[in-house]
mmCIF file of C-alpha atoms and ligand atoms in Angstrom:
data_model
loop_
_atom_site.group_PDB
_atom_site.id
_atom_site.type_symbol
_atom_site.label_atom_id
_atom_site.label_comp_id
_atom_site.label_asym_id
_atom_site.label_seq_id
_atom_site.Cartn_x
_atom_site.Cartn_y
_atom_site.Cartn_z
ATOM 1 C CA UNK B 1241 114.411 73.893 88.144
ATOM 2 C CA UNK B 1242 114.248 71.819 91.421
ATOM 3 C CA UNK B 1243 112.145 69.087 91.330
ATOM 4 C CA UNK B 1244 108.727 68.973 94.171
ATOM 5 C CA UNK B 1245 107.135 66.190 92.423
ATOM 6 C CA UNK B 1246 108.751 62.968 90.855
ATOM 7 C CA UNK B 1247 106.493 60.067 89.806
ATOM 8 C CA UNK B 1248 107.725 56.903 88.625
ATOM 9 C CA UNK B 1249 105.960 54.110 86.609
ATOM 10 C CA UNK B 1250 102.638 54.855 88.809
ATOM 11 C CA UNK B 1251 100.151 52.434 88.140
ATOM 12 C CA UNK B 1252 96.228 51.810 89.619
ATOM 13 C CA UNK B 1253 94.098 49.521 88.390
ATOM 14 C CA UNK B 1254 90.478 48.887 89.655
ATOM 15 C CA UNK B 1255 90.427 45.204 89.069
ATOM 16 C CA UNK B 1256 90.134 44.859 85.337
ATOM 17 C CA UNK B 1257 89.971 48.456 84.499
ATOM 18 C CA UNK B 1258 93.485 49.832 83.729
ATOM 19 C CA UNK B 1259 92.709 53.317 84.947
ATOM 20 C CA UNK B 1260 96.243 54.495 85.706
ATOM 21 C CA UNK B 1261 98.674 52.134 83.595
ATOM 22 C CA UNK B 1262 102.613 53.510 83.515
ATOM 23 C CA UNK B 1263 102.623 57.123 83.930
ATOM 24 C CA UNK B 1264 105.943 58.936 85.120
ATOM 25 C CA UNK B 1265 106.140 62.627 84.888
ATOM 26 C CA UNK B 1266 108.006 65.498 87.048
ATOM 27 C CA UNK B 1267 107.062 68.809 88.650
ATOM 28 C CA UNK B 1268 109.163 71.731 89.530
ATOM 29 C CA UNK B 1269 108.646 73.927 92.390
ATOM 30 C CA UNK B 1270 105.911 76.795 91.613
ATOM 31 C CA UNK B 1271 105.461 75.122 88.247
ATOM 32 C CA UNK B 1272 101.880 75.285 86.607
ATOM 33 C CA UNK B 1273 100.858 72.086 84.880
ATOM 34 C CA UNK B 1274 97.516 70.568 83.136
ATOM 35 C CA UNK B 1275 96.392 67.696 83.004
ATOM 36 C CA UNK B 1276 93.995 66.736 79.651
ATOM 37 C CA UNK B 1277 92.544 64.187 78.532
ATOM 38 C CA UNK B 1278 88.968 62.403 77.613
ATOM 39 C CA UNK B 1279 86.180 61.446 80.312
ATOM 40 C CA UNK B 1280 88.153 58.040 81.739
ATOM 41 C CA UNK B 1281 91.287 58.455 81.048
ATOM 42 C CA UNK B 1282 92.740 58.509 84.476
ATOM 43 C CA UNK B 1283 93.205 62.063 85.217
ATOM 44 C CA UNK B 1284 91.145 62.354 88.786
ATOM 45 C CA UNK B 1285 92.949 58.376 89.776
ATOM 46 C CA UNK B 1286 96.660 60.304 89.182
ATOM 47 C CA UNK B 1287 95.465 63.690 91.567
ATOM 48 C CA UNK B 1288 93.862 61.086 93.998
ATOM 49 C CA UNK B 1289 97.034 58.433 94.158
ATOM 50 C CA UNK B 1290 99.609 61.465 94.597
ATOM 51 C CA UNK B 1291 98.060 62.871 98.077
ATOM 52 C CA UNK B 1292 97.075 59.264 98.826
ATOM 53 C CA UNK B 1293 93.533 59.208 99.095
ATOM 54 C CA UNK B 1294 94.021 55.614 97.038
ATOM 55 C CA UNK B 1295 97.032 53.347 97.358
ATOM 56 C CA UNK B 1296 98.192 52.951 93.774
ATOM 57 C CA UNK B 1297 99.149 48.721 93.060
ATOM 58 C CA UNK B 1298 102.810 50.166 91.733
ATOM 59 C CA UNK B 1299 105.159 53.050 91.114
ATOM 60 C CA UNK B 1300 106.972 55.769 93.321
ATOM 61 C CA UNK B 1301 105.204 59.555 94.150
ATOM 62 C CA UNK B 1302 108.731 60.680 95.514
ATOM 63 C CA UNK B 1303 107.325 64.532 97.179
ATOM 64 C CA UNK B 1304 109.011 66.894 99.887
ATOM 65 C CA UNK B 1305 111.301 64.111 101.067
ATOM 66 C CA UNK B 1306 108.407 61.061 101.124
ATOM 67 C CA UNK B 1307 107.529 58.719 98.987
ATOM 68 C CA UNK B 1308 103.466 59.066 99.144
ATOM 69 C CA UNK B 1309 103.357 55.384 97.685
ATOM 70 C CA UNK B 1310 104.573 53.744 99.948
ATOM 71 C CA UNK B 1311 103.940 55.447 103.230
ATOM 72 C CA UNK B 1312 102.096 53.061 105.837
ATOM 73 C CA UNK B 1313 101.831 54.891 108.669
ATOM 74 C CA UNK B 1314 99.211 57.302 109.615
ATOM 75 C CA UNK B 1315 101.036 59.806 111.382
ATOM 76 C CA UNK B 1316 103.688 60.141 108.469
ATOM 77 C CA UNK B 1317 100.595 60.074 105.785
ATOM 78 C CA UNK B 1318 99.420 62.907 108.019
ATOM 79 C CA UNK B 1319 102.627 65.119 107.493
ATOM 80 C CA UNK B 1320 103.207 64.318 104.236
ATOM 81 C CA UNK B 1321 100.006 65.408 103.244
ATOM 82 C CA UNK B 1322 99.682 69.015 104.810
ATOM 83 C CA UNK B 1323 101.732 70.552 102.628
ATOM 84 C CA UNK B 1324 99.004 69.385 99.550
ATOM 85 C CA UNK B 1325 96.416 71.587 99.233
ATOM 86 C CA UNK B 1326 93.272 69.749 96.894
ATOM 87 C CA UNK B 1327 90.706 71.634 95.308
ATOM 88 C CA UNK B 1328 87.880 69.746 94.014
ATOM 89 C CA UNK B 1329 84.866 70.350 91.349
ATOM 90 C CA UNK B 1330 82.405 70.295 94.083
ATOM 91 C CA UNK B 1331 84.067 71.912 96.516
ATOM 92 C CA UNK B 1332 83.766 69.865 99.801
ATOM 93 C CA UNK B 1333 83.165 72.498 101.694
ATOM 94 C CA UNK B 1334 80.990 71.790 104.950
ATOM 95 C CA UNK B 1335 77.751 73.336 104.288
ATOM 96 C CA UNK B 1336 76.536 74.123 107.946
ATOM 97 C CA UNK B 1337 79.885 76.001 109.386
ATOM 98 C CA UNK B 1338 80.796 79.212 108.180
ATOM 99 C CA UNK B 1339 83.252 80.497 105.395
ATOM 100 C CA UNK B 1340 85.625 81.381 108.407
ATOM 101 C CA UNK B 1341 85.035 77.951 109.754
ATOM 102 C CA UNK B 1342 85.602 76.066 106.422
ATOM 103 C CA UNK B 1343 89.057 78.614 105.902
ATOM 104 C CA UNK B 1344 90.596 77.729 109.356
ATOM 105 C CA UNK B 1345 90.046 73.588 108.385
ATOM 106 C CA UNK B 1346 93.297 74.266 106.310
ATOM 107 C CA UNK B 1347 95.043 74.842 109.710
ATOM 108 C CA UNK B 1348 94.160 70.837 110.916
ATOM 109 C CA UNK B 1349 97.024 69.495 109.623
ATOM 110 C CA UNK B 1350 99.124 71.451 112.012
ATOM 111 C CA UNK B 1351 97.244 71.060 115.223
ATOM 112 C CA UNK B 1352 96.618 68.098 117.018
ATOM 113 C CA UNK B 1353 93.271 66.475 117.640
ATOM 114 C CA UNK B 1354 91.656 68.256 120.513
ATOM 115 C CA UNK B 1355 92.588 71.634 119.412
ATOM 116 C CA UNK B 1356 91.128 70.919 115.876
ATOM 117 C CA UNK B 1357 88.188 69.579 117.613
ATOM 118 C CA UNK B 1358 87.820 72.258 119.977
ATOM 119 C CA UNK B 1359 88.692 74.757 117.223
ATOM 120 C CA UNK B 1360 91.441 76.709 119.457
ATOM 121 C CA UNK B 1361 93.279 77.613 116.723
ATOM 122 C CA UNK B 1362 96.430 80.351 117.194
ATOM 123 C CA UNK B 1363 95.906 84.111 116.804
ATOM 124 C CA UNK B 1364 98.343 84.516 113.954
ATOM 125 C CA UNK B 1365 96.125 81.584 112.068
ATOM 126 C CA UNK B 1366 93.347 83.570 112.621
ATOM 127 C CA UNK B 1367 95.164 86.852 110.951
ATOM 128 C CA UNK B 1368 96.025 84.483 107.843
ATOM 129 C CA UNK B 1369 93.050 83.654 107.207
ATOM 130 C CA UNK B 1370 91.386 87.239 107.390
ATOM 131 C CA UNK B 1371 94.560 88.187 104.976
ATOM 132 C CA UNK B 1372 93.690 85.352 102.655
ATOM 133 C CA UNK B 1373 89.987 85.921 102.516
ATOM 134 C CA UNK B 1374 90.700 89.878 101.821
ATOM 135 C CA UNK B 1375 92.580 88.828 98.782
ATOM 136 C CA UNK B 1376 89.955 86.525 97.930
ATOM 137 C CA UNK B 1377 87.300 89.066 98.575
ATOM 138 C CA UNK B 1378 85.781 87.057 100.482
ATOM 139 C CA UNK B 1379 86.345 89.448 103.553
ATOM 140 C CA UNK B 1380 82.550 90.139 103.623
ATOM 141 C CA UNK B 1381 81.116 87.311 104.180
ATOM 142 C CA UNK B 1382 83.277 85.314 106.867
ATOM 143 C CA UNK B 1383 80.139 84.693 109.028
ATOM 144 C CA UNK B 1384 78.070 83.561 106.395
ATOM 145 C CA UNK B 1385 77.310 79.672 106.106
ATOM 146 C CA UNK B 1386 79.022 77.807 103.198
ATOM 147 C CA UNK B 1387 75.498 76.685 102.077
ATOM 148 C CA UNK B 1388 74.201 80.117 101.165
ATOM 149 C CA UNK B 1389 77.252 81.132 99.119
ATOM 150 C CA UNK B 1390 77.359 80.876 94.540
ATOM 151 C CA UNK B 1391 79.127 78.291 93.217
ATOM 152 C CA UNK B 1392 81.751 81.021 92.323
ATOM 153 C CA UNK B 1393 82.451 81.743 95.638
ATOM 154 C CA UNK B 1394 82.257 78.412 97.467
ATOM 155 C CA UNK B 1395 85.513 77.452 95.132
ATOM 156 C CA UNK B 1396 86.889 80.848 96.509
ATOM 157 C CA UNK B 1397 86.695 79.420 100.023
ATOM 158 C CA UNK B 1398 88.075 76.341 98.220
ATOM 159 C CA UNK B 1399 91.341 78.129 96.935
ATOM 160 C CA UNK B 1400 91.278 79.691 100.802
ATOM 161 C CA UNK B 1401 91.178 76.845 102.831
ATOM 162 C CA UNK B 1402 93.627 75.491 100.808
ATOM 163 C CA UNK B 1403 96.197 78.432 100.915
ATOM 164 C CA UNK B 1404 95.971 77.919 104.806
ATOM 165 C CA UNK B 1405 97.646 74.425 104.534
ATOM 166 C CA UNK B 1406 100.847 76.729 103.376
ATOM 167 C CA UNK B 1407 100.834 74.023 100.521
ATOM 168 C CA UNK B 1408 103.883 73.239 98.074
ATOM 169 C CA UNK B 1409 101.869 71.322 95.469
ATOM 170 C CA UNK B 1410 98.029 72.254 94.917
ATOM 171 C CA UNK B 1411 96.187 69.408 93.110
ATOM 172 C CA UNK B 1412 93.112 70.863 91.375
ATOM 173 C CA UNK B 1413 90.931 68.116 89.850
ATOM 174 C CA UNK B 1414 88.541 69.965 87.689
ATOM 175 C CA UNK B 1415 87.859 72.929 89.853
ATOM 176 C CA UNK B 1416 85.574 75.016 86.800
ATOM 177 C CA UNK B 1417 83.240 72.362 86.051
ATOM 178 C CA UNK B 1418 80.344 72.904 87.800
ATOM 179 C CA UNK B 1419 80.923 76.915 87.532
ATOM 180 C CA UNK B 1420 79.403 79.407 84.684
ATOM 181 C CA UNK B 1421 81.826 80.889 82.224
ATOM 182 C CA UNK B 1422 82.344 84.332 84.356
ATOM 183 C CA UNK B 1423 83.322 82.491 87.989
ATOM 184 C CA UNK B 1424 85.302 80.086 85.569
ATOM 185 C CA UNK B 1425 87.581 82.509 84.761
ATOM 186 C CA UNK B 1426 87.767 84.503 88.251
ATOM 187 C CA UNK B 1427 88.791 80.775 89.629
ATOM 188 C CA UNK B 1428 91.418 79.982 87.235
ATOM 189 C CA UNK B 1429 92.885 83.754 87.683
ATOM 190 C CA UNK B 1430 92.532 83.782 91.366
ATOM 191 C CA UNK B 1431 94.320 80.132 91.129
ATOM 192 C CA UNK B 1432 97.077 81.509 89.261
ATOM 193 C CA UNK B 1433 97.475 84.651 90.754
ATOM 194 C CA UNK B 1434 98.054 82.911 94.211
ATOM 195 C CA UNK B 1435 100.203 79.967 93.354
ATOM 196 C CA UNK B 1436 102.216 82.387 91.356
ATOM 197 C CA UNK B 1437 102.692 85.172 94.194
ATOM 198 C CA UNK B 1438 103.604 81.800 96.679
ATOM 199 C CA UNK B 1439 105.641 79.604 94.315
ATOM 200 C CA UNK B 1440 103.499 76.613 94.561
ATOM 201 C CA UNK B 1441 103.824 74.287 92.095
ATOM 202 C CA UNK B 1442 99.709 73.206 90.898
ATOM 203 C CA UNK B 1443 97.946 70.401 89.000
ATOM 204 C CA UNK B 1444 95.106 71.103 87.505
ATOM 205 C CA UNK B 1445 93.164 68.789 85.706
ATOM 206 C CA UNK B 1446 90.856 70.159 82.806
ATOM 207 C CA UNK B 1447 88.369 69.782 80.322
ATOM 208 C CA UNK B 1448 88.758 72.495 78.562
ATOM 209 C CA UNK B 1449 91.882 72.499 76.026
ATOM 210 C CA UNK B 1450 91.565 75.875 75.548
ATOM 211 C CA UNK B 1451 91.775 77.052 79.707
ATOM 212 C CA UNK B 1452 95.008 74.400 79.760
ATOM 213 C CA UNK B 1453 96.537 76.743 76.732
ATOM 214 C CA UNK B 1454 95.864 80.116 78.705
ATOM 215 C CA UNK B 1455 97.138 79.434 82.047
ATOM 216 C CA UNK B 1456 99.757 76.497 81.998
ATOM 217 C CA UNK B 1457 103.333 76.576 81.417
ATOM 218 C CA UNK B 1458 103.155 73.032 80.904
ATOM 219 C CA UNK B 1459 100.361 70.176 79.411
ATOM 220 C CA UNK B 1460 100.235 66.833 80.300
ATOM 221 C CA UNK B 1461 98.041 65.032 77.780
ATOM 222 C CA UNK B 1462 96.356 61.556 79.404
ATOM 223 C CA UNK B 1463 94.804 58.990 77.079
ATOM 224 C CA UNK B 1464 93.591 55.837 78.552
ATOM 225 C CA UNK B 1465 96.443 55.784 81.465
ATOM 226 C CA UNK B 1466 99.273 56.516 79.654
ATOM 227 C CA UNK B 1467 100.914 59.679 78.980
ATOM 228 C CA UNK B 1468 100.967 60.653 75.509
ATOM 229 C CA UNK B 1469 102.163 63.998 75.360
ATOM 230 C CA UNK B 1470 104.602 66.369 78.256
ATOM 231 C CA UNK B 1471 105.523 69.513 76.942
ATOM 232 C CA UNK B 1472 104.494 73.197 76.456
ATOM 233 C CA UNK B 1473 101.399 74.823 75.590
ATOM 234 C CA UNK B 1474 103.462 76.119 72.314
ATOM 235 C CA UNK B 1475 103.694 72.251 71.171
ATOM 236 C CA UNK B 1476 100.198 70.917 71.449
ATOM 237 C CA UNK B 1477 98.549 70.575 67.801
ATOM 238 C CA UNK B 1478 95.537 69.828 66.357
ATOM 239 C CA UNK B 1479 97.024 65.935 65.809
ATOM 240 C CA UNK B 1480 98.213 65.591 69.271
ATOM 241 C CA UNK B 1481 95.001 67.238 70.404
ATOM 242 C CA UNK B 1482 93.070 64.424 68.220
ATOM 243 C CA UNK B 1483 95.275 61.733 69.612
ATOM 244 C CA UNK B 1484 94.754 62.429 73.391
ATOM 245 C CA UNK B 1485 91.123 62.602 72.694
ATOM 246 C CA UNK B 1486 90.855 59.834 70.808
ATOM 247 C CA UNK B 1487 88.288 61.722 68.464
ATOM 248 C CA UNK B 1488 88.438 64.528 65.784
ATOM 249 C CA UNK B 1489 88.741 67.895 66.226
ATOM 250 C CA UNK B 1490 85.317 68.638 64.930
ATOM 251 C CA UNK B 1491 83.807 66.507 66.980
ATOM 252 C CA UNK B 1492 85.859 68.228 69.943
ATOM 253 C CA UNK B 1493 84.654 71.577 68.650
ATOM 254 C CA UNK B 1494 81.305 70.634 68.781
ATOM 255 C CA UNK B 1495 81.388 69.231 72.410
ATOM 256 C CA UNK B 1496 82.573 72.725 73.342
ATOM 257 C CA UNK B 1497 79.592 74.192 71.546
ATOM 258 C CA UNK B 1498 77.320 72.254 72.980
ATOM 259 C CA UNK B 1499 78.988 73.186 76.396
ATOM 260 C CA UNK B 1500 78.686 77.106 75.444
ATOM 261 C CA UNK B 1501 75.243 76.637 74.757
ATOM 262 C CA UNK B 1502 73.894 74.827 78.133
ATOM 263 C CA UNK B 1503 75.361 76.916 79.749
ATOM 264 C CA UNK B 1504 74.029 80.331 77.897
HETATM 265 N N1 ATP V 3051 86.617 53.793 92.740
HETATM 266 C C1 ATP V 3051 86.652 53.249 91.515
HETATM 267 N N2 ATP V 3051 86.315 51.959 91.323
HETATM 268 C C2 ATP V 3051 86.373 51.396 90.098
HETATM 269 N N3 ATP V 3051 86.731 52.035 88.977
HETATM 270 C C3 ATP V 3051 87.073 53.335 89.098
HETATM 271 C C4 ATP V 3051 87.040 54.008 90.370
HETATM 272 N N4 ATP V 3051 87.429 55.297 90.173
HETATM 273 C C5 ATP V 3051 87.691 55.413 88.852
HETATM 274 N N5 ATP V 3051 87.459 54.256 88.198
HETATM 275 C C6 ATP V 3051 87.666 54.014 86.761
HETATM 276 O O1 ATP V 3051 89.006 54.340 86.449
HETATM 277 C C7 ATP V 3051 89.073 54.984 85.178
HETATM 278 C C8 ATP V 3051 89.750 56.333 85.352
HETATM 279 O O2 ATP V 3051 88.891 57.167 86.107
HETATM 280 P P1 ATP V 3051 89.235 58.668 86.477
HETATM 281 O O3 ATP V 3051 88.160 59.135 87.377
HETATM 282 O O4 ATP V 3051 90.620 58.735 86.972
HETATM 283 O O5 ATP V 3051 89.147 59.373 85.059
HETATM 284 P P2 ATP V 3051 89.170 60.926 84.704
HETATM 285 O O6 ATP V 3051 90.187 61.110 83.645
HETATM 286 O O7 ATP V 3051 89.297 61.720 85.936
HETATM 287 O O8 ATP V 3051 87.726 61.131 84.056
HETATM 288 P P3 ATP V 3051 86.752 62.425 84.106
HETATM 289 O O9 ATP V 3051 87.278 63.371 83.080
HETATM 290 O O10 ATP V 3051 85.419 61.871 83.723
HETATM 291 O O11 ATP V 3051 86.779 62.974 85.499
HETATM 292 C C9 ATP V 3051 87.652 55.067 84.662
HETATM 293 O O12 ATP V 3051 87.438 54.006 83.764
HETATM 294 C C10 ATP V 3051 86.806 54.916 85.903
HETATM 295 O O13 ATP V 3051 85.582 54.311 85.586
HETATM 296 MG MG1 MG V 3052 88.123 63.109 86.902
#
């Protein structure tokens, strides 16, 4: 499989704290992988450091022909970043436009300033975005503001404006968190579904084990900003889980109880 992602001896540290210390791991195009690990470990600094929104201290994020470490110019940043689509645990969604509104703000990328500004985006944008939210179904509510929608379906818009960028990597950085067991799993299908059906390679970071198992064909396990284990779902046991976490598994289990319960 062709590589989309190659990242070499990355490393981020926030003055003393070693978030991000050597990690170097591959993606292939349309490849599914998850990213594990304990509260800390580095997970959100990796998602964050490969579309640039920090400048890691060392290390190469080779993607689509850049290198997104080392890019210093804000045009090229620009580019280079249109083609990665972000979802994020609380959505970012701007709460007074519309869900039509917040859909077309995947388009940005493309146009230049005044347009965006202006909002003059092209007729055939327009029809994407009407195709994406049907698929969604989130056809019905186009005109309604962001602020009024469920948690559910503000990650829905999420996934949408996203899908507009016409990404080749989506980074997901814990995009179930804040949602209820039954949007949980309409977000992780609907996540799937889509990057399947367009062949775009995804990153999802999790907290859940378990979600990483169902949906990934690949887990990257993250403990204290190193990677300690790359491989399939097939491969991760009860010791590796233990090591990643840096705990036992009945202590694990019982997190995820505890988790069932608040939110039952
Ligand atoms: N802006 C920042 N300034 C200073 N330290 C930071 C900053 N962002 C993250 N850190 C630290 O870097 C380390 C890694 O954080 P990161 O957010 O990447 O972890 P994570 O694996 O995403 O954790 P979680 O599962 O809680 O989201 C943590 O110790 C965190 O406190
Ligand atoms: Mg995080």
């Amino acid at each position: 499989m062709e590589n989309i992602l190659e990242i070499t001896h990355l490393k981020k540290h926030y003055g003393p704290n070693k978030a991000v210390e050597d990690v170097s791991f591959s993606v292939g195009k349309g490849e599914m992988v998850a990213i594990i690990g304990p509260s800390g470990a580095g997970k959100s600094t990796i998602l964050r450091c490969i579309n640039r929104m920090i400048e890691p201290n060392a290390g190469s994020i080779l993607f689509n022909g850049y290198d997104m470490a080392k890019i210093k110019k804000e045009k090229e940043l620009r580019t280079a970043r249109r083609q990665i689509g972000m979802i994020f645990q609380q959505f970012n969604l701007v709460y007074r436009l519309s869900v039509f509104q917040n859909v077309m703000h995947g388009r940005l990328g493309y146009m230049n300033t005044w347009n965006g500004m202006i909002g003059n985006y092209t007729e055939e944008d327009k029809k994407k975005a009407l195709e994406i939210l049907d698929r969604i179904g989130m056809r019905e509510m186009i005109y309604k503001r962001a602020s009024e929608l469920s948690g559910g379906q503000k990650q829905r818009v999420g996934i949408a404006r996203a899908l507009m960028q016409d990404p080749l990597l989506l980074l997901c950085d814990e995009p179930i968190a804040s949602l209820d067991p039954s949007s949980s799993k309409i977000i992780m299908d609907l996540i799937y579904q889509m990057t399947r059906e367009k062949n775009i390679a995804c990153i999802v970071n999790l907290h859940q084990v378990d979600v990483a198992m169902r949906y990934a064909s690949r887990i990257i396990g993250i403990h204290k900003g190193i990677i300690v284990f790359n491989d399939e779902p097939s491969k991760l046991t009860d010791n590796m889980i233990e090591l990643i976490y840096g705990t036992s598994i009945d202590q694990l289990s019982m997190n995820r109880n505890q988790e069932v319960m608040a939110h039952a």
